[in-house]
XYZ file of C-alpha atoms in Angstrom:
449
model
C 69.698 106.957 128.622
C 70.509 106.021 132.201
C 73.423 108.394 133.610
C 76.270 106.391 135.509
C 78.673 108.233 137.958
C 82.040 107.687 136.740
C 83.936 108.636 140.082
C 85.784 105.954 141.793
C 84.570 105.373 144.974
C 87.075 105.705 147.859
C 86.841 101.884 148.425
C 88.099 101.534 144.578
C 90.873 103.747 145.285
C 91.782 101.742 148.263
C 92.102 98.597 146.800
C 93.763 100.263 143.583
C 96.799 101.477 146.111
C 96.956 98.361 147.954
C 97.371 96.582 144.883
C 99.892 98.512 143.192
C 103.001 96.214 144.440
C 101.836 93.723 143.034
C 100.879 95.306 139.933
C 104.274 96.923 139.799
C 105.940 93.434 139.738
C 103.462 91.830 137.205
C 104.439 95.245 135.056
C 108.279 93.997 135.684
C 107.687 90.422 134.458
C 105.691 91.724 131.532
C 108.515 93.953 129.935
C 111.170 90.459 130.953
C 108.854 88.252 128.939
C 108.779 90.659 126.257
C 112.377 92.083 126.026
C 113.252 87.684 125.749
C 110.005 87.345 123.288
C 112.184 89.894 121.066
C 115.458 88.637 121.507
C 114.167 84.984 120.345
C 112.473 86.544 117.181
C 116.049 88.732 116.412
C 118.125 85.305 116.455
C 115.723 83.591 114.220
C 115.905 86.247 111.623
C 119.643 86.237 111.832
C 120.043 82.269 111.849
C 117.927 82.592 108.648
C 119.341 85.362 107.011
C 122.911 83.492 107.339
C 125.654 85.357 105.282
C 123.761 86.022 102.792
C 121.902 88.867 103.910
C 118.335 87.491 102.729
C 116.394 85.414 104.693
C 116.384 82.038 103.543
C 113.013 81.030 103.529
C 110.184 79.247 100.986
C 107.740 81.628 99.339
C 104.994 82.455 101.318
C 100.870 83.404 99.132
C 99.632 86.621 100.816
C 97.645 86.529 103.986
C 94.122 85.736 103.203
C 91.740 88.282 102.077
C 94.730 90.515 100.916
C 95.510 87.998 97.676
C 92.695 88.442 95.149
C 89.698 87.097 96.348
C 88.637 83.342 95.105
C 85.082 81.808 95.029
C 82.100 80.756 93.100
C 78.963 82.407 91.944
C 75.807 81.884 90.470
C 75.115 84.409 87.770
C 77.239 83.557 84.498
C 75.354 80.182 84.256
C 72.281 80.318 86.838
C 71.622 83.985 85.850
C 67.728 84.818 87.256
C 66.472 81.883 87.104
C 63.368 81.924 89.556
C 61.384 78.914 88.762
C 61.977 76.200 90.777
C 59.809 73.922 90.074
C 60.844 73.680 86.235
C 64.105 74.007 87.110
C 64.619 72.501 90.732
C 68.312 72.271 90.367
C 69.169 75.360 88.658
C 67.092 78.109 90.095
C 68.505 80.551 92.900
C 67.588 78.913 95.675
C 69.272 77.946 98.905
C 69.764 74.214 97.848
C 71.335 75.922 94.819
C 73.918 77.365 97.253
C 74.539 74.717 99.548
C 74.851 72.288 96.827
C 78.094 74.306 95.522
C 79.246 75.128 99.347
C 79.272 71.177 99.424
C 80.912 70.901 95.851
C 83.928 73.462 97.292
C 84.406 71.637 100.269
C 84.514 67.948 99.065
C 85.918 68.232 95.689
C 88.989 70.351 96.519
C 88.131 73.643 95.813
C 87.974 74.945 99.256
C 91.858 73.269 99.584
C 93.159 74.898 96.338
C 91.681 78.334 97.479
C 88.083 78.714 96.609
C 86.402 79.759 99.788
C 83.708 81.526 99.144
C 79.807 80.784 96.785
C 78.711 84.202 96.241
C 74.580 84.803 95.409
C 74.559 87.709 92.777
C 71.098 88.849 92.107
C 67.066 87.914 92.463
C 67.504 86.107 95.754
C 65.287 88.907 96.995
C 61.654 89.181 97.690
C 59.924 91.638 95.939
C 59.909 94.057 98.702
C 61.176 95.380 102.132
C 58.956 93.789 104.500
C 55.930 95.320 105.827
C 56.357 96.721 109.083
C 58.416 99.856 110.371
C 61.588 98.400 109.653
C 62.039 98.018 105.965
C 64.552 95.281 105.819
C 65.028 93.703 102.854
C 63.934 89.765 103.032
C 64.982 86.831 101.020
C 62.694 85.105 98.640
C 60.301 83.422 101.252
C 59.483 80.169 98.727
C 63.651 79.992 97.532
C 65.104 80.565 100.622
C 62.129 79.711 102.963
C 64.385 79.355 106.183
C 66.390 82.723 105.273
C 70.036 83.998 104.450
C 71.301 83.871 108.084
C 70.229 80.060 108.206
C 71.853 79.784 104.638
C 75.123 81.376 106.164
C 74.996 79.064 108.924
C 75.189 76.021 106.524
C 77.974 77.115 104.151
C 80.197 78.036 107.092
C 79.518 74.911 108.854
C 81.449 73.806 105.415
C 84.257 76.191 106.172
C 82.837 78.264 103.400
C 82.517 81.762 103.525
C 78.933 83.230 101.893
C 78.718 86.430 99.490
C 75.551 88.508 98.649
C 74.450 90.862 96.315
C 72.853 94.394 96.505
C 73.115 97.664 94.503
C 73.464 101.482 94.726
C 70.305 102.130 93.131
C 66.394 101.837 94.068
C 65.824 98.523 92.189
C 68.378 96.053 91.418
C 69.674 95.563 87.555
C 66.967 92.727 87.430
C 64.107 94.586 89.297
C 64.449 93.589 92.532
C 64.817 95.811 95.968
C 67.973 97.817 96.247
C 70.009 99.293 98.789
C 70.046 103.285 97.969
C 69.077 105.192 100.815
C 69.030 102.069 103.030
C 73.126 101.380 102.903
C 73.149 101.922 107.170
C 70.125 99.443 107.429
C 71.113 96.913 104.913
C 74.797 96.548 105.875
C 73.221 95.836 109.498
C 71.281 93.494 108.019
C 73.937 91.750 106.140
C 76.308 91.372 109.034
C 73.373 89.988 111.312
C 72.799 87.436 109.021
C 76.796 86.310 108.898
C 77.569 87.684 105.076
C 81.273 87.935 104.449
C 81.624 88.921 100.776
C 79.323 92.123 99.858
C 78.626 92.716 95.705
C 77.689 96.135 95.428
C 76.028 96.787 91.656
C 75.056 99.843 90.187
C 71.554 99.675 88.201
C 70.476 103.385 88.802
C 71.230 106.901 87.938
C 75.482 106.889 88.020
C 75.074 110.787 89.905
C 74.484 108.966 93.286
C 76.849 106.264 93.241
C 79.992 108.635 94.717
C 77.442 109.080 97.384
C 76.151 105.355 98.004
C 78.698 103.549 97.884
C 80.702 105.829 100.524
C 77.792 105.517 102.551
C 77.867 101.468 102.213
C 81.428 101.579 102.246
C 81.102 103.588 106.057
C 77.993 101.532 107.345
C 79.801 98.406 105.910
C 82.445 99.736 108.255
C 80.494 100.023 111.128
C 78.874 97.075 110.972
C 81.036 95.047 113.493
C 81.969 92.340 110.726
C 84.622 92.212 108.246
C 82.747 91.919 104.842
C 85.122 91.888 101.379
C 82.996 95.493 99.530
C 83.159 94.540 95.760
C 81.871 97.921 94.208
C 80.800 97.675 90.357
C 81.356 101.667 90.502
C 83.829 102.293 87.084
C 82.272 99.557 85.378
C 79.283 101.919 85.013
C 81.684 104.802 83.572
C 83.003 104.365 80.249
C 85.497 102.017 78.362
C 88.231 104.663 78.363
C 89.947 103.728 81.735
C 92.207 106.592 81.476
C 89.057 109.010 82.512
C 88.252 107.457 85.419
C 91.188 108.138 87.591
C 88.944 110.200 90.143
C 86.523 107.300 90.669
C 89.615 104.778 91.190
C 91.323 107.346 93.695
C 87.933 107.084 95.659
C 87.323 103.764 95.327
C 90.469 102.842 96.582
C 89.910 106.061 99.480
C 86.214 104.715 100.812
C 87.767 101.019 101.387
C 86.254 99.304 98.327
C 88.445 96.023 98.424
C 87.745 94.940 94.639
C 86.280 96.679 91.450
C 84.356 95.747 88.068
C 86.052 97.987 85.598
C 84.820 96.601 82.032
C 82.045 94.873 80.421
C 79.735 91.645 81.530
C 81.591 88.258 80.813
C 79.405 86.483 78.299
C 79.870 82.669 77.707
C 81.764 82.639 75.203
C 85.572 83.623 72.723
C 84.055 86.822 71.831
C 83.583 88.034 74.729
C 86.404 86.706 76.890
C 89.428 87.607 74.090
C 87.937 91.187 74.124
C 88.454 91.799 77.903
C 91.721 89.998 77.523
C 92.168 92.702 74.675
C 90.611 95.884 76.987
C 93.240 94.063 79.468
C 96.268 94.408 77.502
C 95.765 98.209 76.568
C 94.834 99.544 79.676
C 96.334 97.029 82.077
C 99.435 99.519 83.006
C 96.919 102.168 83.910
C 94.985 100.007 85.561
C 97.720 98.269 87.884
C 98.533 101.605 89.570
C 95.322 101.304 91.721
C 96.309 97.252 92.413
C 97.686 96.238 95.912
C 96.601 95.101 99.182
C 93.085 94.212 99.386
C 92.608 96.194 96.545
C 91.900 94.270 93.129
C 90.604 95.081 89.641
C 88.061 92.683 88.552
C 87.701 91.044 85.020
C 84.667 89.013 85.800
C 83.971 85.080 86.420
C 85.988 83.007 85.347
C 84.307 80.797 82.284
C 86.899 78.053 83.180
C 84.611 74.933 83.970
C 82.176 75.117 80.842
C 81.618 73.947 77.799
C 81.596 77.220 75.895
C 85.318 77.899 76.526
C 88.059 75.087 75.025
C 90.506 73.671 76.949
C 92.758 76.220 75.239
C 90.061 78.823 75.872
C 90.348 78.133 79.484
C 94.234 77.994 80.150
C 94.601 81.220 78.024
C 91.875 82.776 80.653
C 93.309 81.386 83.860
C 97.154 82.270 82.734
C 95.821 86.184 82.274
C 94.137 85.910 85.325
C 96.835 85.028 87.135
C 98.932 87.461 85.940
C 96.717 90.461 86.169
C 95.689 89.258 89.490
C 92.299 89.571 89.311
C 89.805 87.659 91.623
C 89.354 84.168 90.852
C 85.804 83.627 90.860
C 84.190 80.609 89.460
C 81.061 81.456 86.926
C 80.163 77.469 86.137
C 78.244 74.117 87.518
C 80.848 73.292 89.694
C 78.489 69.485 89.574
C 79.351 69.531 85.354
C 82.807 70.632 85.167
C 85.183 68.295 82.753
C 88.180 66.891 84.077
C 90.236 68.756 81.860
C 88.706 72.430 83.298
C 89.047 70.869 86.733
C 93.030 70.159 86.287
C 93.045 74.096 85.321
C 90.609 75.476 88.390
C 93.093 73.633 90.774
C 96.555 74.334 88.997
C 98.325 75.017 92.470
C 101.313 76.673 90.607
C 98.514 79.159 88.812
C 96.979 79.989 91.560
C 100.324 80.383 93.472
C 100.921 82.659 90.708
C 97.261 85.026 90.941
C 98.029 84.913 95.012
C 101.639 85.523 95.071
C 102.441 87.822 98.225
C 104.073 90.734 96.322
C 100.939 91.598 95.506
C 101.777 92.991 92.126
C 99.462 93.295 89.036
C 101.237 92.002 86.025
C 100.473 93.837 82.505
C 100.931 92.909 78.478
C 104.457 93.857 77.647
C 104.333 93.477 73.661
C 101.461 92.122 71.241
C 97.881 93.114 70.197
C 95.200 91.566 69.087
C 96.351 90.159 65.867
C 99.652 88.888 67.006
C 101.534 86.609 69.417
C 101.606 88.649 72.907
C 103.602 88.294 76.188
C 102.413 89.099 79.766
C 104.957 89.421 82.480
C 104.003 89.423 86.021
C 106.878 90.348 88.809
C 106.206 87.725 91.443
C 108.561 87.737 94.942
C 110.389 85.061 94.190
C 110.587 85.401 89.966
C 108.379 86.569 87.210
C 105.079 84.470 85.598
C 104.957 84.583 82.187
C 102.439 84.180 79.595
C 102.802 83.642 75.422
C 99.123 84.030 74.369
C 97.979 83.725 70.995
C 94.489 85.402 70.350
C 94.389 84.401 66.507
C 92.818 81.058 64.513
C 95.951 80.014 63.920
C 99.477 78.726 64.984
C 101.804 81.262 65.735
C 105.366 81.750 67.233
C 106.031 83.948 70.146
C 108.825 85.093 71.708
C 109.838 86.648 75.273
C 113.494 88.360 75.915
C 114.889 87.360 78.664
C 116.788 90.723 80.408
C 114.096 92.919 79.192
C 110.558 94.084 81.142
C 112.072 93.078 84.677
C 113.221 89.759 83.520
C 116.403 88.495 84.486
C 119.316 87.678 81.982
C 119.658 84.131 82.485
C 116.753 82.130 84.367
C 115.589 78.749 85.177
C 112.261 77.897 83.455
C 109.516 75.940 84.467
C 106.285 74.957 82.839
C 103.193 75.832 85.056
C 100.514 73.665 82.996
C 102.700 70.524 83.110
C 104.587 70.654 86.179
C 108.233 70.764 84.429
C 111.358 72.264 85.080
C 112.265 73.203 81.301
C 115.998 74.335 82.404
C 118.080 76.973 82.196
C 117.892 79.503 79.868
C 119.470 82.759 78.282
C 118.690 85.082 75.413
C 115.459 84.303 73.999
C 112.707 82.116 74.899
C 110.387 81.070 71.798
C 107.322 78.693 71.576
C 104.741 77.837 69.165
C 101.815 78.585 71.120
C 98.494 76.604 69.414
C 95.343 79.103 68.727
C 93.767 80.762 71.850
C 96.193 78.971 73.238
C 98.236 80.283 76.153
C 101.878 78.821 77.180
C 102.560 79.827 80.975
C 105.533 79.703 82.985
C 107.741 80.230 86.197
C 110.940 82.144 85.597
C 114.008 82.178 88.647
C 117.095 84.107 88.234
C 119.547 81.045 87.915
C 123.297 80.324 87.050
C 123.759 80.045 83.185
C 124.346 76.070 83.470
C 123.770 74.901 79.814
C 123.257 75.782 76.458
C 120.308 75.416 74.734
């Protein structure tokens, strides 16, 4: 390490005193600028507050990368498939990748939101390279020009690119992990222009307290901003109620979203019972909710052909309201018009990013009967009448109850309609795993209905 002198010199010091009039009056000019830079921004907030006392100004979504994140990824459809040349377009490759970057960007995904394709596991070689390093490498034949030249591409989309890793010596599907590297690989990552970092478990659940604080600090360090999704509770138990100290961490160490539940699988089953795990633990669960700071359902199945159309508004409604990350599991080159008119519902998505930042929750219903999820949004409440059963049923919010106001102003979110005012109750027949969704302002009592 080369020593440097940190004394002025005298010449320093005479320049620094012969300059100090000057510096003086650039000091005066400063605080001028600054005291007018204030006095403009007070008179704005008063011309908009008015006499009202609020300001009077349109909603706002949350600043990016505080909402719940939104992307694509590979895994619910793709899964590990490795052979490329029986499957040339559906294998993890790098064409894979920047075929959906280009799908985002030109068929208005990016617009509407989604920002980001995420790689989940396999696109590794099957070990660190060779010399004193140890980096981990991509898949030399799938990705033969590398990650970093991948990341390149997808933001010269305006995409953002996420990548996958785990707290454990081999990944979930046998590949090289990040345990005991977390300094090197989080280096690596940010060299190669990653902005979204999947964090699995796949190992022994006794070191992942330890890893993923370490990834969490070298993530840190790193010199780039990279979103830390850490699979951590998912790894502990259905019973959400016992893992209170590993949410309290989670939330301590900076991880910015969290699996909590079981795998989405492609199909009713599978997506009604995390709707169900949802609605009983969803109160518990929304204490750990805020800023930056999101429990995670899993992909969205929205997009294929193993969900309904009513399959697919019932899981983007609860998504919304639980604010969960809206993450894409599908072939974004397949999807049916009908999913598509759900993916880029800008009043849904308005919902899942609404600034307040606050995770919604069941408020009455199980799994056998007509159920209502309220969401407090800033400017009203989202609501949801979901019907998990084979069958038509009636359901029924109260309007004054859970937050809502007494009278409000309703407005359908699927079709676009203001529904008008209304007071009391608010019933629907909602069709079989079906879900109704809606936009409710505190209004004026204008009509009956």
């Amino acid at each position: 390490m080369r020593l440097v002198d940190s004394r002025p010199s005298r010449s320093s010091h005479r320049n620094k005193t012969a300059a100090t009039p000057l510096l003086r009056l650039i000091f005066i000019m400063a605080l001028s600028a600054l005291g007018l830079a204030w006095l403009l921004v007070a008179s704005s907030v008063f011309l908009a507050i008015g006499d009202t006392g609020v300001a009077q100004q349109p909603p706002q979504p949350a600043p990016k990368y505080y909402a719940p994140p939104m992307g694509w990824m590979a895994w619910e459809i793709f899964r590990c498939e490795t052979d490329c040349v029986s499957h040339p377009d559906g294998c993890i490759s790098a064409d894979l990748f920047k075929s959906h970057a280009d799908r985002l960007a030109d068929d208005g995904y990016l617009a509407a939101g989604y920002d980001t394709v995420h790689i989940d596991d396999c696109w590794m070689a099957q070990s660190r390279t060779a010399d004193d390093e140890r980096t981990l490498e991509s898949d030399p034949d799938r990705f033969p020009l590398g990650i970093a030249e991948l990341a390149d591409y997808v933001h010269s989309r305006g995409v953002r690119l996420g990548l996958y890793t785990a707290e454990s010596e081999r990944t979930c599907a046998g590949y090289p992990a990040s345990a005991g590297h977390e300094e090197l690989d989080a280096g690596t990552f940010a060299e190669w222009g990653v902005d979204y970092l999947k964090v699995d478990g796949c190992g022994p659940p006794e070191y992942y307290e330890e890893g993923y604080t370490k990834m969490s600090r070298a993530l840190s360090s790193s010199g780039r901003d990279i979103t830390y999704s850490c699979s951590w509770p998912a790894y502990l138990g259905d019973d959400e109620t016992k893992k209170d100290a590993v949410y309290r961490e989670a939330v301590n160490i900076g991880c910015n979203l969290w699996r909590n539940y079981a795998d989405i699988q492609c199909h009713w089953e599978s997506l009604s019972d995390i709707i169900e795990h949802w609605g009983e633990y969803g109160a518990y669960l929304a204490k750990y909710a805020g800023a930056r700071r999101f429990n995670d359902p899993d992909m969205l199945l929205v997009g294929n052909t193993c969900v309904t159309d009513a399959e697919a508004r019932t899981q983007m409604a609860i998504w919304s309201v639980v604010m969960a990350p809206l993450i894409m599991g599908n072939d974004l080159r397949t999807i049916p018009d009908s999913h598509r008119d759900i993916l880029l519902n800008r009043e849904a998505i308005a919902v899942n990013q609404d600034r307040l930042l606050r995770q919604g929750t069941r408020t009455s219903g199980d799994a056998d009967t007509g159920q209502v999820w309220i969401r407090t949004l800033s400017d009203g409440h989202a609501v949801a009448l979901y019907n998990p059963t084979d069958d038509d049923l009636s359901v029924t919010v109260t309007l004054g109850e859970h937050s809502l106001p007494d009278e409000a102003q309703v407005r359908c979110i699927w079709r676009g309609k203001d529904l008008g005012p209304f007071r009391g109750e608010l019933t629907k027949t909602v069709g079989p795993h079906d879900t109704l969704f809606f936009k409710l302002t505190s209004t004026p009592y204008a009509s009956s209905q």
